[in-house]
PDB file of C-alpha atoms in Angstrom:
ATOM      1  CA  MET A  30     -47.481 -66.370 -68.392  1.00  0.00           C
ATOM      2  CA  ASN A  31     -49.248 -65.658 -65.545  1.00  0.00           C
ATOM      3  CA  LEU A  32     -48.701 -64.699 -61.723  1.00  0.00           C
ATOM      4  CA  ARG A  33     -49.555 -67.813 -60.370  1.00  0.00           C
ATOM      5  CA  ASP A  34     -46.669 -69.632 -62.262  1.00  0.00           C
ATOM      6  CA  LEU A  35     -44.473 -66.839 -60.922  1.00  0.00           C
ATOM      7  CA  LYS A  36     -45.280 -67.590 -57.439  1.00  0.00           C
ATOM      8  CA  TYR A  37     -44.982 -71.520 -58.114  1.00  0.00           C
ATOM      9  CA  LEU A  38     -41.168 -70.356 -59.196  1.00  0.00           C
ATOM     10  CA  VAL A  39     -40.635 -68.222 -56.331  1.00  0.00           C
ATOM     11  CA  ALA A  40     -41.801 -71.098 -53.826  1.00  0.00           C
ATOM     12  CA  LEU A  41     -39.429 -73.309 -55.370  1.00  0.00           C
ATOM     13  CA  ALA A  42     -36.622 -71.080 -55.001  1.00  0.00           C
ATOM     14  CA  ASP A  43     -37.377 -70.450 -51.467  1.00  0.00           C
ATOM     15  CA  HIS A  44     -37.849 -73.957 -50.385  1.00  0.00           C
ATOM     16  CA  LYS A  45     -35.919 -76.282 -52.921  1.00  0.00           C
ATOM     17  CA  HIS A  46     -38.266 -78.854 -52.455  1.00  0.00           C
ATOM     18  CA  TYR A  47     -41.267 -79.344 -54.770  1.00  0.00           C
ATOM     19  CA  GLY A  48     -43.421 -80.921 -51.831  1.00  0.00           C
ATOM     20  CA  LYS A  49     -42.898 -78.011 -49.694  1.00  0.00           C
ATOM     21  CA  ALA A  50     -43.039 -75.460 -52.353  1.00  0.00           C
ATOM     22  CA  ALA A  51     -46.578 -77.096 -53.573  1.00  0.00           C
ATOM     23  CA  ALA A  52     -47.914 -77.021 -50.071  1.00  0.00           C
ATOM     24  CA  VAL A  53     -47.046 -73.301 -49.494  1.00  0.00           C
ATOM     25  CA  CYS A  54     -49.109 -72.637 -52.942  1.00  0.00           C
ATOM     26  CA  HIS A  55     -51.932 -75.056 -51.951  1.00  0.00           C
ATOM     27  CA  VAL A  56     -51.673 -77.079 -55.220  1.00  0.00           C
ATOM     28  CA  SER A  57     -50.574 -80.612 -55.600  1.00  0.00           C
ATOM     29  CA  GLN A  58     -46.609 -81.394 -56.359  1.00  0.00           C
ATOM     30  CA  PRO A  59     -47.761 -82.536 -60.084  1.00  0.00           C
ATOM     31  CA  THR A  60     -49.771 -79.448 -60.725  1.00  0.00           C
ATOM     32  CA  LEU A  61     -46.748 -77.418 -59.625  1.00  0.00           C
ATOM     33  CA  SER A  62     -44.276 -79.307 -61.838  1.00  0.00           C
ATOM     34  CA  THR A  63     -46.276 -79.259 -64.703  1.00  0.00           C
ATOM     35  CA  GLN A  64     -46.898 -75.600 -64.602  1.00  0.00           C
ATOM     36  CA  LEU A  65     -43.263 -75.017 -64.079  1.00  0.00           C
ATOM     37  CA  ARG A  66     -42.422 -77.113 -67.202  1.00  0.00           C
ATOM     38  CA  LYS A  67     -44.851 -74.899 -69.119  1.00  0.00           C
ATOM     39  CA  LEU A  68     -43.254 -71.687 -67.820  1.00  0.00           C
ATOM     40  CA  GLU A  69     -39.778 -73.137 -69.109  1.00  0.00           C
ATOM     41  CA  ASP A  70     -41.371 -73.870 -72.716  1.00  0.00           C
ATOM     42  CA  GLU A  71     -42.774 -70.252 -72.715  1.00  0.00           C
ATOM     43  CA  LEU A  72     -39.270 -68.886 -71.711  1.00  0.00           C
ATOM     44  CA  GLY A  73     -37.447 -71.245 -74.118  1.00  0.00           C
ATOM     45  CA  VAL A  74     -34.838 -72.111 -70.923  1.00  0.00           C
ATOM     46  CA  PRO A  75     -34.572 -74.923 -68.454  1.00  0.00           C
ATOM     47  CA  LEU A  76     -35.255 -73.261 -64.842  1.00  0.00           C
ATOM     48  CA  VAL A  77     -34.542 -76.366 -62.927  1.00  0.00           C
ATOM     49  CA  GLU A  78     -31.798 -78.904 -62.918  1.00  0.00           C
ATOM     50  CA  ARG A  79     -33.399 -82.211 -63.521  1.00  0.00           C
ATOM     51  CA  GLY A  80     -31.782 -85.513 -62.540  1.00  0.00           C
ATOM     52  CA  SER A  81     -30.034 -83.806 -59.477  1.00  0.00           C
ATOM     53  CA  ARG A  82     -30.851 -85.531 -55.943  1.00  0.00           C
ATOM     54  CA  LYS A  83     -31.751 -82.129 -54.770  1.00  0.00           C
ATOM     55  CA  VAL A  84     -33.931 -79.202 -56.476  1.00  0.00           C
ATOM     56  CA  MET A  85     -31.553 -76.573 -58.004  1.00  0.00           C
ATOM     57  CA  LEU A  86     -32.308 -74.062 -60.132  1.00  0.00           C
ATOM     58  CA  THR A  87     -30.200 -73.265 -63.408  1.00  0.00           C
ATOM     59  CA  HIS A  88     -28.388 -69.909 -63.871  1.00  0.00           C
ATOM     60  CA  ALA A  89     -31.526 -68.706 -65.957  1.00  0.00           C
ATOM     61  CA  GLY A  90     -33.603 -70.094 -63.441  1.00  0.00           C
ATOM     62  CA  THR A  91     -32.177 -68.372 -60.360  1.00  0.00           C
ATOM     63  CA  GLU A  92     -32.544 -64.944 -62.415  1.00  0.00           C
ATOM     64  CA  ALA A  93     -35.838 -65.484 -63.541  1.00  0.00           C
ATOM     65  CA  ALA A  94     -36.606 -66.238 -59.839  1.00  0.00           C
ATOM     66  CA  VAL A  95     -35.057 -63.008 -58.692  1.00  0.00           C
ATOM     67  CA  ARG A  96     -37.413 -60.813 -61.366  1.00  0.00           C
ATOM     68  CA  ALA A  97     -40.492 -63.118 -60.497  1.00  0.00           C
ATOM     69  CA  ARG A  98     -40.314 -62.215 -56.863  1.00  0.00           C
ATOM     70  CA  ILE A  99     -40.040 -58.672 -57.419  1.00  0.00           C
ATOM     71  CA  ILE A 100     -43.109 -58.746 -59.861  1.00  0.00           C
ATOM     72  CA  VAL A 101     -45.036 -60.823 -57.285  1.00  0.00           C
ATOM     73  CA  ALA A 102     -44.115 -58.509 -54.653  1.00  0.00           C
ATOM     74  CA  GLU A 103     -45.330 -55.277 -56.662  1.00  0.00           C
ATOM     75  CA  ILE A 104     -48.543 -57.153 -57.662  1.00  0.00           C
ATOM     76  CA  GLU A 105     -49.041 -57.698 -53.995  1.00  0.00           C
ATOM     77  CA  GLU A 106     -48.239 -53.878 -53.100  1.00  0.00           C
ATOM     78  CA  LEU A 107     -50.680 -52.869 -55.562  1.00  0.00           C
ATOM     79  CA  LYS A 108     -53.544 -55.165 -54.217  1.00  0.00           C
ATOM     80  CA  GLU A 109     -52.431 -53.685 -50.769  1.00  0.00           C
ATOM     81  CA  ALA A 110     -52.768 -50.141 -51.721  1.00  0.00           C
ATOM     82  CA  ALA A 111     -56.291 -50.674 -53.087  1.00  0.00           C
ATOM     83  CA  ARG A 112     -57.343 -52.508 -49.866  1.00  0.00           C
ATOM     84  CA  ARG A 113     -55.820 -49.886 -47.477  1.00  0.00           C
ATOM     85  CA  ALA A 114     -57.621 -47.209 -49.541  1.00  0.00           C
ATOM     86  CA  ARG A 115     -61.033 -48.825 -48.706  1.00  0.00           C
ATOM     87  CA  ASP A 116     -59.874 -49.537 -44.794  1.00  0.00           C
ATOM     88  CA  PRO A 117     -56.561 -48.116 -43.850  1.00  0.00           C
ATOM     89  CA  GLU A 118     -56.532 -49.786 -40.639  1.00  0.00           C
ATOM     90  CA  ALA A 119     -57.556 -53.208 -41.114  1.00  0.00           C
ATOM     91  CA  GLY A 120     -55.902 -56.247 -43.126  1.00  0.00           C
ATOM     92  CA  SER A 121     -52.563 -57.805 -41.840  1.00  0.00           C
ATOM     93  CA  ILE A 122     -49.003 -56.769 -41.686  1.00  0.00           C
ATOM     94  CA  ARG A 123     -45.908 -58.893 -41.695  1.00  0.00           C
ATOM     95  CA  LEU A 124     -43.385 -57.452 -39.306  1.00  0.00           C
ATOM     96  CA  GLY A 125     -40.089 -58.730 -38.595  1.00  0.00           C
ATOM     97  CA  ILE A 126     -38.071 -58.542 -35.389  1.00  0.00           C
ATOM     98  CA  PHE A 127     -34.677 -59.669 -34.101  1.00  0.00           C
ATOM     99  CA  PRO A 128     -34.336 -62.310 -31.321  1.00  0.00           C
ATOM    100  CA  THR A 129     -32.636 -60.346 -28.934  1.00  0.00           C
ATOM    101  CA  LEU A 130     -35.439 -57.505 -29.069  1.00  0.00           C
ATOM    102  CA  GLY A 131     -38.750 -59.277 -29.595  1.00  0.00           C
ATOM    103  CA  PRO A 132     -39.359 -61.432 -26.464  1.00  0.00           C
ATOM    104  CA  TYR A 133     -38.459 -58.183 -24.444  1.00  0.00           C
ATOM    105  CA  LEU A 134     -40.503 -55.415 -26.335  1.00  0.00           C
ATOM    106  CA  LEU A 135     -43.527 -56.963 -27.680  1.00  0.00           C
ATOM    107  CA  PRO A 136     -45.325 -57.721 -24.421  1.00  0.00           C
ATOM    108  CA  HIS A 137     -45.145 -53.846 -23.762  1.00  0.00           C
ATOM    109  CA  VAL A 138     -46.473 -52.694 -27.174  1.00  0.00           C
ATOM    110  CA  ILE A 139     -48.747 -55.552 -28.615  1.00  0.00           C
ATOM    111  CA  PRO A 140     -51.682 -54.808 -26.111  1.00  0.00           C
ATOM    112  CA  GLY A 141     -51.597 -51.304 -27.269  1.00  0.00           C
ATOM    113  CA  ILE A 142     -51.628 -51.970 -30.859  1.00  0.00           C
ATOM    114  CA  ARG A 143     -54.284 -54.440 -30.372  1.00  0.00           C
ATOM    115  CA  LYS A 144     -56.199 -51.907 -28.859  1.00  0.00           C
ATOM    116  CA  ARG A 145     -55.631 -49.090 -31.181  1.00  0.00           C
ATOM    117  CA  TYR A 146     -56.173 -51.165 -34.597  1.00  0.00           C
ATOM    118  CA  PRO A 147     -58.533 -54.083 -33.095  1.00  0.00           C
ATOM    119  CA  HIS A 148     -58.871 -55.278 -37.145  1.00  0.00           C
ATOM    120  CA  LEU A 149     -55.306 -55.316 -37.847  1.00  0.00           C
ATOM    121  CA  GLU A 150     -53.724 -59.036 -38.176  1.00  0.00           C
ATOM    122  CA  LEU A 151     -50.018 -58.453 -37.027  1.00  0.00           C
ATOM    123  CA  LEU A 152     -47.906 -61.446 -38.345  1.00  0.00           C
ATOM    124  CA  LEU A 153     -44.701 -61.569 -36.770  1.00  0.00           C
ATOM    125  CA  VAL A 154     -41.702 -62.905 -37.857  1.00  0.00           C
ATOM    126  CA  GLU A 155     -38.288 -63.367 -35.726  1.00  0.00           C
ATOM    127  CA  GLU A 156     -35.232 -63.904 -37.530  1.00  0.00           C
ATOM    128  CA  LYS A 157     -31.585 -62.469 -37.056  1.00  0.00           C
ATOM    129  CA  SER A 158     -31.213 -58.983 -38.725  1.00  0.00           C
ATOM    130  CA  ASP A 159     -29.558 -60.107 -42.049  1.00  0.00           C
ATOM    131  CA  GLU A 160     -32.411 -62.350 -42.875  1.00  0.00           C
ATOM    132  CA  LEU A 161     -34.846 -59.956 -41.995  1.00  0.00           C
ATOM    133  CA  LEU A 162     -33.317 -57.461 -44.529  1.00  0.00           C
ATOM    134  CA  ASN A 163     -33.110 -60.123 -46.945  1.00  0.00           C
ATOM    135  CA  ARG A 164     -37.051 -60.593 -46.576  1.00  0.00           C
ATOM    136  CA  LEU A 165     -37.598 -56.895 -46.239  1.00  0.00           C
ATOM    137  CA  ARG A 166     -36.039 -56.187 -49.794  1.00  0.00           C
ATOM    138  CA  ASP A 167     -37.516 -58.961 -51.581  1.00  0.00           C
ATOM    139  CA  GLY A 168     -41.268 -58.339 -50.357  1.00  0.00           C
ATOM    140  CA  ARG A 169     -41.555 -61.039 -47.675  1.00  0.00           C
ATOM    141  CA  LEU A 170     -41.902 -58.528 -45.026  1.00  0.00           C
ATOM    142  CA  ASP A 171     -43.670 -55.155 -45.146  1.00  0.00           C
ATOM    143  CA  ALA A 172     -41.393 -53.684 -42.524  1.00  0.00           C
ATOM    144  CA  ALA A 173     -38.996 -54.954 -39.545  1.00  0.00           C
ATOM    145  CA  LEU A 174     -37.786 -53.670 -36.245  1.00  0.00           C
ATOM    146  CA  LEU A 175     -34.068 -53.351 -36.693  1.00  0.00           C
ATOM    147  CA  ALA A 176     -30.887 -51.731 -34.886  1.00  0.00           C
ATOM    148  CA  LEU A 177     -29.775 -48.698 -36.702  1.00  0.00           C
ATOM    149  CA  PRO A 178     -28.235 -47.484 -38.827  1.00  0.00           C
ATOM    150  CA  VAL A 179     -29.335 -49.497 -41.755  1.00  0.00           C
ATOM    151  CA  ASP A 180     -27.529 -48.515 -44.926  1.00  0.00           C
ATOM    152  CA  ASP A 181     -29.589 -48.867 -47.796  1.00  0.00           C
ATOM    153  CA  ASP A 182     -31.019 -46.067 -50.078  1.00  0.00           C
ATOM    154  CA  ALA A 183     -34.030 -48.384 -50.963  1.00  0.00           C
ATOM    155  CA  LEU A 184     -35.206 -48.449 -47.269  1.00  0.00           C
ATOM    156  CA  HIS A 185     -36.523 -45.971 -44.999  1.00  0.00           C
ATOM    157  CA  ALA A 186     -35.700 -46.191 -41.363  1.00  0.00           C
ATOM    158  CA  GLU A 187     -38.109 -44.456 -38.573  1.00  0.00           C
ATOM    159  CA  PHE A 188     -36.251 -44.186 -35.441  1.00  0.00           C
ATOM    160  CA  LEU A 189     -38.276 -45.527 -32.405  1.00  0.00           C
ATOM    161  CA  PHE A 190     -36.104 -45.362 -29.189  1.00  0.00           C
ATOM    162  CA  GLU A 191     -32.525 -45.642 -27.804  1.00  0.00           C
ATOM    163  CA  GLU A 192     -32.008 -48.564 -25.663  1.00  0.00           C
ATOM    164  CA  PRO A 193     -29.089 -48.318 -22.697  1.00  0.00           C
ATOM    165  CA  PHE A 194     -26.876 -51.210 -22.157  1.00  0.00           C
ATOM    166  CA  LEU A 195     -26.215 -52.645 -18.632  1.00  0.00           C
ATOM    167  CA  LEU A 196     -23.304 -54.767 -17.513  1.00  0.00           C
ATOM    168  CA  ALA A 197     -24.682 -57.903 -16.114  1.00  0.00           C
ATOM    169  CA  VAL A 198     -22.253 -59.617 -13.441  1.00  0.00           C
ATOM    170  CA  SER A 199     -22.584 -62.501 -11.037  1.00  0.00           C
ATOM    171  CA  SER A 200     -23.567 -61.706  -7.292  1.00  0.00           C
ATOM    172  CA  LYS A 201     -20.052 -63.195  -6.442  1.00  0.00           C
ATOM    173  CA  HIS A 202     -18.265 -61.237  -8.889  1.00  0.00           C
ATOM    174  CA  PRO A 203     -16.099 -58.014  -7.288  1.00  0.00           C
ATOM    175  CA  LEU A 204     -18.167 -55.418  -9.432  1.00  0.00           C
ATOM    176  CA  ALA A 205     -21.286 -56.741  -7.628  1.00  0.00           C
ATOM    177  CA  GLY A 206     -20.387 -54.298  -4.686  1.00  0.00           C
ATOM    178  CA  GLN A 207     -21.309 -51.131  -7.034  1.00  0.00           C
ATOM    179  CA  ASP A 208     -24.252 -50.150  -8.943  1.00  0.00           C
ATOM    180  CA  HIS A 209     -22.966 -47.690 -11.669  1.00  0.00           C
ATOM    181  CA  LEU A 210     -19.779 -48.316 -13.844  1.00  0.00           C
ATOM    182  CA  ASP A 211     -17.720 -45.552 -16.027  1.00  0.00           C
ATOM    183  CA  ALA A 212     -17.965 -47.138 -19.467  1.00  0.00           C
ATOM    184  CA  ARG A 213     -14.117 -46.495 -19.480  1.00  0.00           C
ATOM    185  CA  GLU A 214     -13.597 -49.342 -16.779  1.00  0.00           C
ATOM    186  CA  LEU A 215     -14.481 -52.020 -19.354  1.00  0.00           C
ATOM    187  CA  SER A 216     -11.163 -52.005 -20.683  1.00  0.00           C
ATOM    188  CA  THR A 217      -9.914 -54.443 -18.098  1.00  0.00           C
ATOM    189  CA  GLN A 218     -12.838 -56.778 -18.665  1.00  0.00           C
ATOM    190  CA  ARG A 219     -13.506 -59.735 -20.745  1.00  0.00           C
ATOM    191  CA  LEU A 220     -17.099 -60.024 -21.631  1.00  0.00           C
ATOM    192  CA  LEU A 221     -19.144 -63.093 -22.915  1.00  0.00           C
ATOM    193  CA  LEU A 222     -20.924 -62.527 -26.311  1.00  0.00           C
ATOM    194  CA  LEU A 223     -23.527 -64.453 -28.838  1.00  0.00           C
ATOM    195  CA  GLU A 224     -22.628 -66.459 -31.517  1.00  0.00           C
ATOM    196  CA  ASP A 225     -22.102 -64.842 -34.848  1.00  0.00           C
ATOM    197  CA  GLY A 226     -25.265 -63.462 -36.894  1.00  0.00           C
ATOM    198  CA  HIS A 227     -26.477 -61.715 -33.987  1.00  0.00           C
ATOM    199  CA  CYS A 228     -26.719 -58.010 -34.149  1.00  0.00           C
ATOM    200  CA  LEU A 229     -26.232 -57.818 -30.467  1.00  0.00           C
ATOM    201  CA  ARG A 230     -23.150 -59.403 -31.083  1.00  0.00           C
ATOM    202  CA  ASP A 231     -21.856 -56.753 -33.420  1.00  0.00           C
ATOM    203  CA  GLN A 232     -22.991 -54.151 -31.145  1.00  0.00           C
ATOM    204  CA  ALA A 233     -21.302 -55.656 -28.182  1.00  0.00           C
ATOM    205  CA  LEU A 234     -17.939 -55.694 -30.348  1.00  0.00           C
ATOM    206  CA  ALA A 235     -18.386 -52.593 -31.242  1.00  0.00           C
ATOM    207  CA  VAL A 236     -18.583 -51.269 -27.300  1.00  0.00           C
ATOM    208  CA  CYS A 237     -15.455 -53.516 -26.603  1.00  0.00           C
ATOM    209  CA  ARG A 238     -13.636 -51.930 -29.396  1.00  0.00           C
ATOM    210  CA  MET A 239     -14.690 -48.367 -28.137  1.00  0.00           C
ATOM    211  CA  PHE A 240     -13.494 -49.010 -24.612  1.00  0.00           C
ATOM    212  CA  GLY A 241     -10.645 -51.500 -24.901  1.00  0.00           C
ATOM    213  CA  ALA A 242     -12.750 -54.457 -23.725  1.00  0.00           C
ATOM    214  CA  ASN A 243     -11.906 -58.145 -24.927  1.00  0.00           C
ATOM    215  CA  GLU A 244     -14.415 -60.979 -25.851  1.00  0.00           C
ATOM    216  CA  LYS A 245     -14.128 -64.221 -23.700  1.00  0.00           C
ATOM    217  CA  SER A 246     -13.777 -66.420 -26.538  1.00  0.00           C
ATOM    218  CA  GLU A 247     -13.965 -69.684 -25.075  1.00  0.00           C
ATOM    219  CA  PHE A 248     -17.644 -69.955 -25.058  1.00  0.00           C
ATOM    220  CA  ARG A 249     -20.272 -68.222 -27.530  1.00  0.00           C
ATOM    221  CA  ALA A 250     -23.811 -68.418 -26.820  1.00  0.00           C
ATOM    222  CA  THR A 251     -26.972 -69.043 -29.052  1.00  0.00           C
ATOM    223  CA  SER A 252     -29.244 -66.853 -27.274  1.00  0.00           C
ATOM    224  CA  LEU A 253     -29.809 -64.127 -24.706  1.00  0.00           C
ATOM    225  CA  GLU A 254     -31.033 -66.535 -22.097  1.00  0.00           C
ATOM    226  CA  THR A 255     -28.085 -68.533 -22.401  1.00  0.00           C
ATOM    227  CA  LEU A 256     -25.782 -65.557 -21.840  1.00  0.00           C
ATOM    228  CA  ARG A 257     -28.112 -64.910 -18.762  1.00  0.00           C
ATOM    229  CA  GLN A 258     -27.351 -68.304 -17.293  1.00  0.00           C
ATOM    230  CA  MET A 259     -23.912 -68.124 -17.745  1.00  0.00           C
ATOM    231  CA  VAL A 260     -23.283 -65.142 -15.935  1.00  0.00           C
ATOM    232  CA  ALA A 261     -25.553 -66.333 -12.968  1.00  0.00           C
ATOM    233  CA  ALA A 262     -23.288 -69.585 -12.938  1.00  0.00           C
ATOM    234  CA  ASP A 263     -20.341 -66.948 -12.702  1.00  0.00           C
ATOM    235  CA  VAL A 264     -18.719 -68.238 -15.911  1.00  0.00           C
ATOM    236  CA  GLY A 265     -18.481 -64.396 -16.950  1.00  0.00           C
ATOM    237  CA  ILE A 266     -19.960 -60.944 -17.428  1.00  0.00           C
ATOM    238  CA  THR A 267     -21.900 -59.228 -20.391  1.00  0.00           C
ATOM    239  CA  LEU A 268     -23.854 -56.644 -21.581  1.00  0.00           C
ATOM    240  CA  LEU A 269     -27.653 -56.958 -21.604  1.00  0.00           C
ATOM    241  CA  PRO A 270     -30.112 -54.437 -23.238  1.00  0.00           C
ATOM    242  CA  THR A 271     -32.311 -52.696 -20.637  1.00  0.00           C
ATOM    243  CA  LEU A 272     -35.558 -54.235 -22.001  1.00  0.00           C
ATOM    244  CA  ALA A 273     -34.056 -57.517 -21.363  1.00  0.00           C
ATOM    245  CA  ILE A 274     -34.233 -57.181 -17.711  1.00  0.00           C
ATOM    246  CA  LYS A 275     -37.419 -55.650 -17.510  1.00  0.00           C
ATOM    247  CA  PRO A 276     -40.885 -57.660 -16.201  1.00  0.00           C
ATOM    248  CA  PRO A 277     -42.329 -60.083 -17.498  1.00  0.00           C
ATOM    249  CA  VAL A 278     -38.668 -61.227 -17.311  1.00  0.00           C
ATOM    250  CA  PRO A 279     -38.050 -62.491 -13.798  1.00  0.00           C
ATOM    251  CA  ARG A 280     -35.331 -60.896 -11.501  1.00  0.00           C
ATOM    252  CA  SER A 281     -32.694 -63.324 -10.607  1.00  0.00           C
ATOM    253  CA  ASP A 282     -30.712 -63.046  -7.173  1.00  0.00           C
ATOM    254  CA  SER A 283     -27.585 -64.553  -8.710  1.00  0.00           C
ATOM    255  CA  ILE A 284     -27.180 -61.426 -11.198  1.00  0.00           C
ATOM    256  CA  HIS A 285     -26.058 -58.000 -10.311  1.00  0.00           C
ATOM    257  CA  LEU A 286     -26.787 -55.005 -12.955  1.00  0.00           C
ATOM    258  CA  LEU A 287     -24.703 -52.001 -13.169  1.00  0.00           C
ATOM    259  CA  ASP A 288     -25.873 -49.080 -15.609  1.00  0.00           C
ATOM    260  CA  PHE A 289     -23.005 -47.079 -17.340  1.00  0.00           C
ATOM    261  CA  ARG A 290     -22.024 -43.439 -16.007  1.00  0.00           C
ATOM    262  CA  GLY A 291     -19.774 -40.863 -18.027  1.00  0.00           C
ATOM    263  CA  PRO A 292     -18.970 -40.213 -21.318  1.00  0.00           C
ATOM    264  CA  GLY A 293     -19.844 -42.419 -24.416  1.00  0.00           C
ATOM    265  CA  SER A 294     -22.283 -44.825 -22.144  1.00  0.00           C
ATOM    266  CA  PRO A 295     -23.165 -47.733 -24.663  1.00  0.00           C
ATOM    267  CA  THR A 296     -26.661 -47.889 -26.106  1.00  0.00           C
ATOM    268  CA  ARG A 297     -28.540 -49.390 -29.172  1.00  0.00           C
ATOM    269  CA  ARG A 298     -30.697 -47.390 -31.409  1.00  0.00           C
ATOM    270  CA  VAL A 299     -33.894 -49.411 -32.517  1.00  0.00           C
ATOM    271  CA  GLY A 300     -36.294 -48.425 -35.593  1.00  0.00           C
ATOM    272  CA  MET A 301     -38.820 -49.573 -37.935  1.00  0.00           C
ATOM    273  CA  VAL A 302     -37.571 -50.122 -41.371  1.00  0.00           C
ATOM    274  CA  TRP A 303     -39.618 -50.526 -44.789  1.00  0.00           C
ATOM    275  CA  ARG A 304     -39.266 -50.193 -48.359  1.00  0.00           C
ATOM    276  CA  ARG A 305     -39.556 -46.537 -49.441  1.00  0.00           C
ATOM    277  CA  SER A 306     -41.776 -47.802 -52.341  1.00  0.00           C
ATOM    278  CA  SER A 307     -44.044 -49.183 -49.945  1.00  0.00           C
ATOM    279  CA  ALA A 308     -47.794 -48.817 -50.591  1.00  0.00           C
ATOM    280  CA  MET A 309     -48.307 -48.707 -46.754  1.00  0.00           C
ATOM    281  CA  THR A 310     -45.968 -46.043 -45.719  1.00  0.00           C
ATOM    282  CA  ASP A 311     -48.734 -43.985 -44.108  1.00  0.00           C
ATOM    283  CA  PHE A 312     -49.857 -46.585 -42.289  1.00  0.00           C
ATOM    284  CA  LEU A 313     -46.479 -47.908 -41.115  1.00  0.00           C
ATOM    285  CA  THR A 314     -45.476 -44.102 -40.003  1.00  0.00           C
ATOM    286  CA  GLN A 315     -48.771 -44.445 -37.737  1.00  0.00           C
ATOM    287  CA  LEU A 316     -47.751 -47.903 -36.578  1.00  0.00           C
ATOM    288  CA  ALA A 317     -44.378 -46.639 -35.582  1.00  0.00           C
ATOM    289  CA  ARG A 318     -45.822 -44.175 -33.422  1.00  0.00           C
ATOM    290  CA  GLN A 319     -47.061 -47.235 -31.542  1.00  0.00           C
ATOM    291  CA  PHE A 320     -43.670 -48.425 -30.877  1.00  0.00           C
ATOM    292  CA  LYS A 321     -42.413 -44.649 -29.936  1.00  0.00           C
ATOM    293  CA  GLN A 322     -44.754 -44.707 -26.842  1.00  0.00           C
ATOM    294  CA  LEU A 323     -42.828 -46.887 -25.015  1.00  0.00           C
ATOM    295  CA  PRO A 324     -42.567 -45.794 -21.372  1.00  0.00           C
ATOM    296  CA  ALA A 325     -39.554 -44.122 -20.292  1.00  0.00           C
ATOM    297  CA  GLU A 326     -39.050 -46.322 -17.194  1.00  0.00           C
ATOM    298  CA  LEU A 327     -38.548 -49.255 -19.552  1.00  0.00           C
ATOM    299  CA  LEU A 328     -35.330 -47.673 -20.927  1.00  0.00           C
ATOM    300  CA  SER A 329     -33.495 -47.148 -17.317  1.00  0.00           C
ATOM    301  CA  LEU A 330     -32.449 -49.186 -14.610  1.00  0.00           C
ATOM    302  CA  ASP A 331     -34.115 -48.500 -11.342  1.00  0.00           C
ATOM    303  CA  ALA A 332     -34.049 -50.267  -7.712  1.00  0.00           C
ATOM    304  CA  SER A 333     -36.874 -52.264  -8.573  1.00  0.00           C
ATOM    305  CA  ASP A 334     -34.610 -54.087 -11.192  1.00  0.00           C
ATOM    306  CA  ARG A 335     -32.160 -55.159  -8.817  1.00  0.00           C
ATOM    307  CA  PRO A 336     -32.747 -58.331  -6.552  1.00  0.00           C
ATOM    308  CA  GLN A 337     -34.485 -57.478  -3.287  1.00  0.00           C
ATOM    309  CA  VAL A 338     -31.396 -58.892  -1.325  1.00  0.00           C
ATOM    310  CA  ALA A 339     -29.298 -56.151  -3.268  1.00  0.00           C
ATOM    311  CA  ALA A 340     -31.787 -53.407  -2.630  1.00  0.00           C
ATOM    312  CA  GLU A 341     -32.093 -53.922   0.972  1.00  0.00           C
ATOM    313  CA  ALA A 342     -28.444 -53.822   1.514  1.00  0.00           C
ATOM    314  CA  ALA A 343     -28.132 -50.572  -0.189  1.00  0.00           C
ATOM    315  CA  LEU A 344     -30.454 -49.379   2.576  1.00  0.00           C
ATOM    316  CA  PRO A 345     -28.798 -47.176   5.264  1.00  0.00           C
ATOM    317  CA  ALA A 346     -28.815 -48.989   8.743  1.00  0.00           C
ATOM    318  CA  ASN A 347     -31.109 -47.786  11.461  1.00  0.00           C
TER     319      ASN A 347
END
């Protein structure tokens, strides 16, 4: 048994397709198939159900793939530890980030990371939080930016920042006449939310439960940008994380933003998460500091974030 054959098994478990698995492993499909048969002979059990129209692992194959993934990840950790001992600030990092954070945070931090670590290859993976956690646990990611808390004793979570939520309403909405809102006033509102699977949906639902708001369930968006367009069209109102309204995101004259005042104003906590067993812990701790240097003005609403029309209307008449 060798590491190469275990990688073939993991690739087949991931892609459920011989051709795709072979391509990922940079071998021909017959080579991959032959080596998997040899692995089956060595283990004495079938790993793949043959004759099925699609690739399916047997029960033994599924268990073997789980163990093979752990072994492959441990070997990669060993190689990475040795490489980082030679050059701690080079190599590659596979970093996951969830969709309602990535496009709005990365433009503000990537230039600084590139400047600080010019030889670092940052491989970014954007997925929903549950998938990021799965990839992190089985070694397909080195770290991930996630909303906290993350309940897993095998993972370390490094707090980065706390991001306030804003209420986004149409410029025609009755609330567009004010700039601040007591969070308790949400009890009379129905909010547009994202579809299931997005951590922002879970966070918004938690806010709804806390303050007695309800979901406008006739429509569920697939992305934050769709939510933004629905608000601009006066279909409803929603919660937006503060980073999602900062440049380079363009301002919209059709959307009015309110920040929250009073007790319990809604926020989300963002952290960098990695395996406690990771050989990269020291470096990941350093990398996390780069994300902690986010300027304070990116985490608060000010006049420049509101449409110019609204800002001018707020000025006293001469």
